[in-house]
Structures are given as C-alpha cells and as structure tokens.
Short mmCIF file of C-alpha atoms in Angstrom, two decimals:
data_model
loop_
_atom_site.label_atom_id
_atom_site.label_comp_id
_atom_site.label_asym_id
_atom_site.label_seq_id
_atom_site.Cartn_x
_atom_site.Cartn_y
_atom_site.Cartn_z
CA THR A 1 -10.53 6.67 -8.27
CA GLN A 2 -8.96 4.29 -11.48
CA LEU A 3 -8.02 0.82 -11.66
CA LEU A 4 -4.53 0.44 -12.04
CA GLU A 5 -3.60 -2.85 -13.99
CA GLN A 6 -0.33 -4.70 -13.38
CA SER A 7 1.38 -7.36 -15.03
CA PRO A 8 2.73 -9.81 -14.87
CA GLN A 9 1.05 -10.81 -11.55
CA PHE A 10 3.55 -13.67 -10.83
CA LEU A 11 7.06 -13.28 -11.95
CA SER A 12 10.02 -16.39 -11.57
CA ILE A 13 13.06 -15.69 -13.18
CA GLN A 14 17.12 -16.39 -12.27
CA GLU A 15 19.51 -14.41 -11.04
CA GLY A 16 21.09 -11.80 -13.54
CA GLU A 17 18.38 -11.90 -15.98
CA ASN A 18 16.33 -8.36 -17.18
CA LEU A 19 12.91 -7.64 -16.93
CA THR A 20 10.52 -5.44 -16.82
CA VAL A 21 6.72 -5.04 -14.65
CA TYR A 22 4.14 -2.90 -15.85
CA CYS A 23 1.60 -0.50 -14.61
CA ASN A 24 -1.23 0.39 -16.86
CA SER A 25 -4.34 1.93 -16.23
CA SER A 26 -7.10 3.72 -19.25
CA SER A 27 -7.04 7.00 -17.70
CA VAL A 28 -4.41 9.41 -16.99
CA PHE A 29 -2.55 9.47 -14.10
CA SER A 30 -0.83 12.93 -12.11
CA SER A 31 1.48 11.34 -10.69
CA LEU A 32 2.57 7.38 -9.77
CA GLN A 33 4.62 5.83 -7.76
CA TRP A 34 6.03 2.64 -7.39
CA TYR A 35 6.39 0.52 -3.99
CA ARG A 36 8.21 -2.76 -3.07
CA GLN A 37 7.37 -5.32 -0.37
CA GLU A 38 8.36 -7.64 1.75
CA PRO A 39 6.92 -10.21 3.63
CA GLY A 40 5.45 -9.71 6.77
CA GLU A 41 6.49 -5.69 6.53
CA GLY A 42 4.57 -3.16 5.14
CA PRO A 43 5.19 -1.38 0.78
CA VAL A 44 8.33 1.24 1.10
CA LEU A 45 8.29 3.61 -1.63
CA LEU A 46 11.11 3.66 -4.71
CA VAL A 47 10.43 6.16 -6.58
CA THR A 48 7.24 9.24 -7.82
CA VAL A 49 7.00 10.25 -11.31
CA VAL A 50 5.13 12.92 -13.03
CA THR A 51 6.67 14.24 -16.03
CA GLY A 52 4.72 12.12 -19.54
CA GLY A 53 8.19 10.26 -20.22
CA GLU A 54 10.16 10.27 -17.75
CA VAL A 55 12.81 7.74 -16.18
CA LYS A 56 14.39 7.55 -13.72
CA LYS A 57 17.25 5.45 -11.92
CA LEU A 58 17.95 3.85 -8.43
CA LYS A 59 21.05 1.91 -9.26
CA ARG A 60 19.79 -1.78 -11.72
CA LEU A 61 16.47 -0.25 -11.28
CA THR A 62 14.49 2.66 -14.58
CA PHE A 63 11.45 3.68 -13.89
CA GLN A 64 9.78 4.78 -17.06
CA PHE A 65 6.45 6.74 -17.40
CA GLY A 66 4.37 6.76 -20.91
CA ASP A 67 4.06 10.11 -22.89
CA ALA A 68 0.54 9.82 -22.09
CA ARG A 69 0.80 9.05 -18.70
CA LYS A 70 -1.94 5.85 -18.73
CA ASP A 71 1.28 3.67 -18.15
CA SER A 72 3.77 2.73 -16.47
CA SER A 73 7.30 0.36 -16.45
CA LEU A 74 9.60 -0.60 -14.24
CA HIS A 75 12.71 -2.79 -15.24
CA ILE A 76 15.42 -4.68 -13.18
CA THR A 77 18.44 -5.08 -14.84
CA ALA A 78 20.49 -8.18 -13.94
CA ALA A 79 17.89 -8.64 -10.98
CA GLN A 80 19.93 -10.43 -7.64
CA PRO A 81 17.95 -12.34 -5.12
CA GLY A 82 17.54 -9.29 -2.62
CA ASP A 83 15.21 -8.11 -5.63
CA THR A 84 12.96 -10.61 -4.51
CA GLY A 85 9.36 -9.26 -3.08
CA LEU A 86 5.75 -7.68 -4.12
CA TYR A 87 6.18 -4.72 -6.75
CA LEU A 88 2.70 -2.26 -6.46
CA CYS A 89 2.26 1.06 -8.27
CA ALA A 90 -0.29 3.31 -7.07
CA GLU A 91 -1.72 6.74 -7.77
CA ARG A 92 -2.94 8.75 -4.88
CA ASN A 93 -6.40 10.09 -4.86
CA SER A 94 -7.60 13.17 -5.87
CA GLY A 95 -10.75 15.72 -5.41
CA GLY A 96 -12.09 17.46 -1.73
CA GLY A 97 -10.15 16.58 1.43
CA ALA A 98 -9.22 12.70 -0.46
CA ASP A 99 -5.94 11.41 0.85
CA GLY A 100 -4.33 8.24 0.24
CA LEU A 101 -3.59 6.14 -2.11
CA THR A 102 -4.73 3.65 -4.58
CA PHE A 103 -3.14 0.87 -6.04
CA GLY A 104 -2.60 -2.12 -8.23
CA LYS A 105 -2.15 -6.15 -7.49
CA GLY A 106 0.81 -5.90 -7.85
CA THR A 107 3.86 -7.75 -9.52
CA HIS A 108 5.28 -11.03 -7.16
CA LEU A 109 8.68 -10.96 -8.38
CA ILE A 110 10.85 -14.34 -7.41
CA ILE A 111 14.87 -14.31 -8.50
CA GLN A 112 15.94 -17.28 -7.41
CA PRO A 113 19.81 -17.73 -7.44
CA GLY B 1 14.52 7.87 14.64
CA ALA B 2 11.61 5.33 15.12
CA GLY B 3 9.31 3.83 12.22
CA VAL B 4 5.45 3.20 12.73
CA SER B 5 4.62 0.70 14.56
CA GLN B 6 1.26 -1.11 15.12
CA SER B 7 0.56 -3.84 17.83
CA PRO B 8 -1.14 -6.40 18.19
CA SER B 9 0.62 -7.84 15.26
CA ASN B 10 -1.57 -10.42 14.90
CA LYS B 11 -4.91 -11.67 15.73
CA VAL B 12 -7.18 -14.23 16.11
CA THR B 13 -11.21 -13.73 17.21
CA GLU B 14 -14.51 -15.55 16.61
CA LYS B 15 -16.83 -14.40 13.80
CA GLY B 16 -19.05 -11.30 16.11
CA LYS B 17 -16.60 -9.90 18.53
CA ASP B 18 -15.28 -7.10 18.14
CA VAL B 19 -11.46 -6.32 18.43
CA GLU B 20 -8.69 -2.70 17.58
CA LEU B 21 -6.28 -2.54 15.92
CA ARG B 22 -3.39 0.48 16.88
CA CYS B 23 -1.63 2.56 15.44
CA ASP B 24 1.65 4.58 16.55
CA PRO B 25 2.78 7.12 13.81
CA ILE B 26 6.28 8.65 13.78
CA SER B 27 6.60 11.31 15.83
CA GLY B 28 5.24 14.79 14.38
CA HIS B 29 3.33 13.07 10.98
CA THR B 30 0.34 14.95 11.12
CA ALA B 31 -1.33 12.46 7.98
CA LEU B 32 -2.30 8.87 8.91
CA TYR B 33 -3.87 6.62 6.88
CA TRP B 34 -5.48 3.05 7.52
CA TYR B 35 -5.04 0.30 4.08
CA ARG B 36 -6.68 -3.13 4.10
CA GLN B 37 -4.68 -6.17 2.67
CA SER B 38 -6.42 -9.34 1.21
CA LEU B 39 -4.76 -11.84 -1.20
CA GLY B 40 -8.32 -11.17 -3.28
CA GLN B 41 -8.47 -7.76 -3.07
CA GLY B 42 -4.91 -6.42 -2.85
CA LEU B 43 -4.04 -3.36 -1.10
CA GLU B 44 -7.22 -0.65 -0.47
CA PHE B 45 -7.31 2.29 0.90
CA LEU B 46 -9.72 2.61 3.97
CA ILE B 47 -9.67 5.94 6.22
CA TYR B 48 -7.04 8.94 6.52
CA PHE B 49 -6.95 11.40 9.53
CA GLN B 50 -5.42 15.30 9.28
CA GLY B 51 -4.65 15.43 12.22
CA ASN B 52 -7.36 13.92 14.50
CA SER B 53 -9.98 14.90 12.02
CA ALA B 54 -10.92 12.15 9.05
CA PRO B 55 -11.61 14.31 6.06
CA ASP B 56 -11.84 11.04 3.99
CA LYS B 57 -14.00 7.57 5.59
CA SER B 58 -14.51 6.99 1.73
CA GLY B 59 -12.35 3.14 1.85
CA LEU B 60 -14.64 1.59 5.04
CA PRO B 61 -16.08 -1.04 3.59
CA SER B 62 -18.83 -1.04 6.45
CA ASP B 63 -20.61 1.55 9.18
CA ARG B 64 -18.77 -2.09 11.17
CA PHE B 65 -15.34 -0.06 10.31
CA SER B 66 -14.61 2.94 12.48
CA ALA B 67 -11.23 4.08 13.39
CA GLU B 68 -10.86 7.79 15.59
CA ARG B 69 -6.85 9.54 16.56
CA THR B 70 -6.15 10.75 19.31
CA GLY B 71 -3.82 13.92 20.20
CA GLY B 72 -2.94 13.84 16.54
CA SER B 73 -1.09 10.86 17.02
CA VAL B 74 -2.05 7.38 18.11
CA SER B 75 -4.34 5.51 15.93
CA THR B 76 -7.55 3.32 16.45
CA LEU B 77 -9.37 0.77 14.01
CA THR B 78 -12.06 -0.70 15.65
CA ILE B 79 -13.77 -3.63 13.68
CA GLN B 80 -17.42 -4.73 15.50
CA ARG B 81 -19.47 -7.99 14.77
CA THR B 82 -15.84 -9.04 13.02
CA GLN B 83 -16.72 -11.62 9.49
CA GLN B 84 -14.83 -14.32 8.50
CA GLU B 85 -14.25 -11.64 5.35
CA ASP B 86 -12.59 -8.98 7.35
CA SER B 87 -9.73 -11.55 7.56
CA ALA B 88 -6.80 -9.54 5.96
CA VAL B 89 -3.51 -7.51 6.83
CA TYR B 90 -3.81 -4.13 8.28
CA LEU B 91 -1.60 -1.47 7.21
CA CYS B 92 -1.36 1.87 9.22
CA ALA B 93 1.07 4.46 7.02
CA SER B 94 2.02 8.41 8.89
CA SER B 95 3.28 10.94 6.65
CA LEU B 96 4.60 14.47 7.20
CA ALA B 97 1.51 16.04 6.28
CA ARG B 98 -1.46 15.73 3.49
CA ARG B 99 0.41 14.61 0.14
CA SER B 100 4.15 13.31 1.56
CA GLU B 101 5.53 10.64 1.12
CA GLN B 102 3.95 7.51 3.11
CA PHE B 103 5.26 5.70 6.01
CA PHE B 104 4.10 1.95 6.07
CA GLY B 105 4.22 -0.09 9.21
CA PRO B 106 4.91 -3.97 9.42
CA GLY B 107 0.89 -4.09 9.97
CA THR B 108 -1.70 -6.56 12.09
CA ARG B 109 -2.63 -9.71 10.44
CA LEU B 110 -6.25 -10.59 11.76
CA THR B 111 -7.82 -14.09 10.77
CA VAL B 112 -11.66 -14.29 11.57
CA LEU B 113 -12.35 -18.36 12.30
#
C-alpha cells in the first residue's frame, strides 16, 4: 500500500475563482478515485480514473490522471460555495484477499461568497 | 432507497470501557468496510467483509479492535478497553460486490474521555 500525498492541505478562495488540487505518489497507481466529503457525512465518490493521461469532466470539475499514473489533479472552474468540502484521493488496496481503500489526507477547500 | 446507516451517531465513553458501533449496509450489498477518520491520521482502512467472512483485517490497529458481520448484513465494530487515541469518526461503507463503488454512512463520532 502506497502513500498518497495531497496538496495543498488547506485552500480558501473567493467565489468565482479557479483552483487546482493535487494527489501524488512515488509509485504507480493502478487506478485512482476522487471523493468529496462534507461535514457530518461520509465521502462520496466523484470519479475513477484508470488510464494514464485520462481526463474526465463532471460539470465544473475536471480530473486528470498523469501520463505515468503517479499523479492526478482536480481542477474546479468558477468555484461556488457549494464546492466547499474535503476532497480526498484514494487508491484501492490490492493483493490476495485485500480490498478497501487507502486515502490521502485530503484538501480542505473553502469557497467564500 | 435507504443508504448506509450507522448508530449511534455520537458516543462518549470513559477510558477503559468497551464500545460497540453498528453499521447497516445497503440491502443486497455483499461487501462491507470499516474505516476510521481522525485529525492526525486522515481516513484509514480497518477491515473488509465479503459476506460474513473478513478476508482482510490488516487495518485493525490492535487486538482491542474486532468486528463481526452476521447474516451477510449488519456489522458491529467492537473496541475493548478504549483509549483516548481511539477517539475518531468511525465510518462504514458497503458495495454491491468486491471492488465496486463504495457507499459510505455518516459515521459514528467516538470520544474517549
């Protein structure tokens, strides 16, 4: 199981601005998932990326998987207060009977009106 | 349909006491996962069930932690002789099958005084 590094740890910006958050590892990801978590709730899956260089869009959110599959980014265009939350990247555990997810520590995002 | 539910939503206990946390997965989901989320460590995998068996217990931090699942449905996570470092939010997730999308419950916030 590898270590997932997320940056920045905290980000506070004004409504309407653009932002990018990152997830990196020293090892190759088999696949990578992005989640969003709001206070008092569990994480909710946003997207899964599998292929190096893959780009997926979800409304104003754009997810990119690095060509070497060691990094991923999440870009939000024209951020809105509803985008506030904890953004987590995760990789599925593997090997033998293993399952479950290994998460990064997340980016705490605050969008101020 | 109903999502994953967890009870209690909050639990305050004294150091040294035992606690039981309950998870009701989405009906028909065969895989069930427990995670722990704390400020310092982020979101950590604890244990994975497929049906009633637990092929992956690799994340349980000590032998004070145990979990069971009966009837392929409800699961209970038990922490014996609680310590202050056990204070965290305990999250449960379920998925239709192994390696399918995981759906998280709202968590149980455990505070050990």
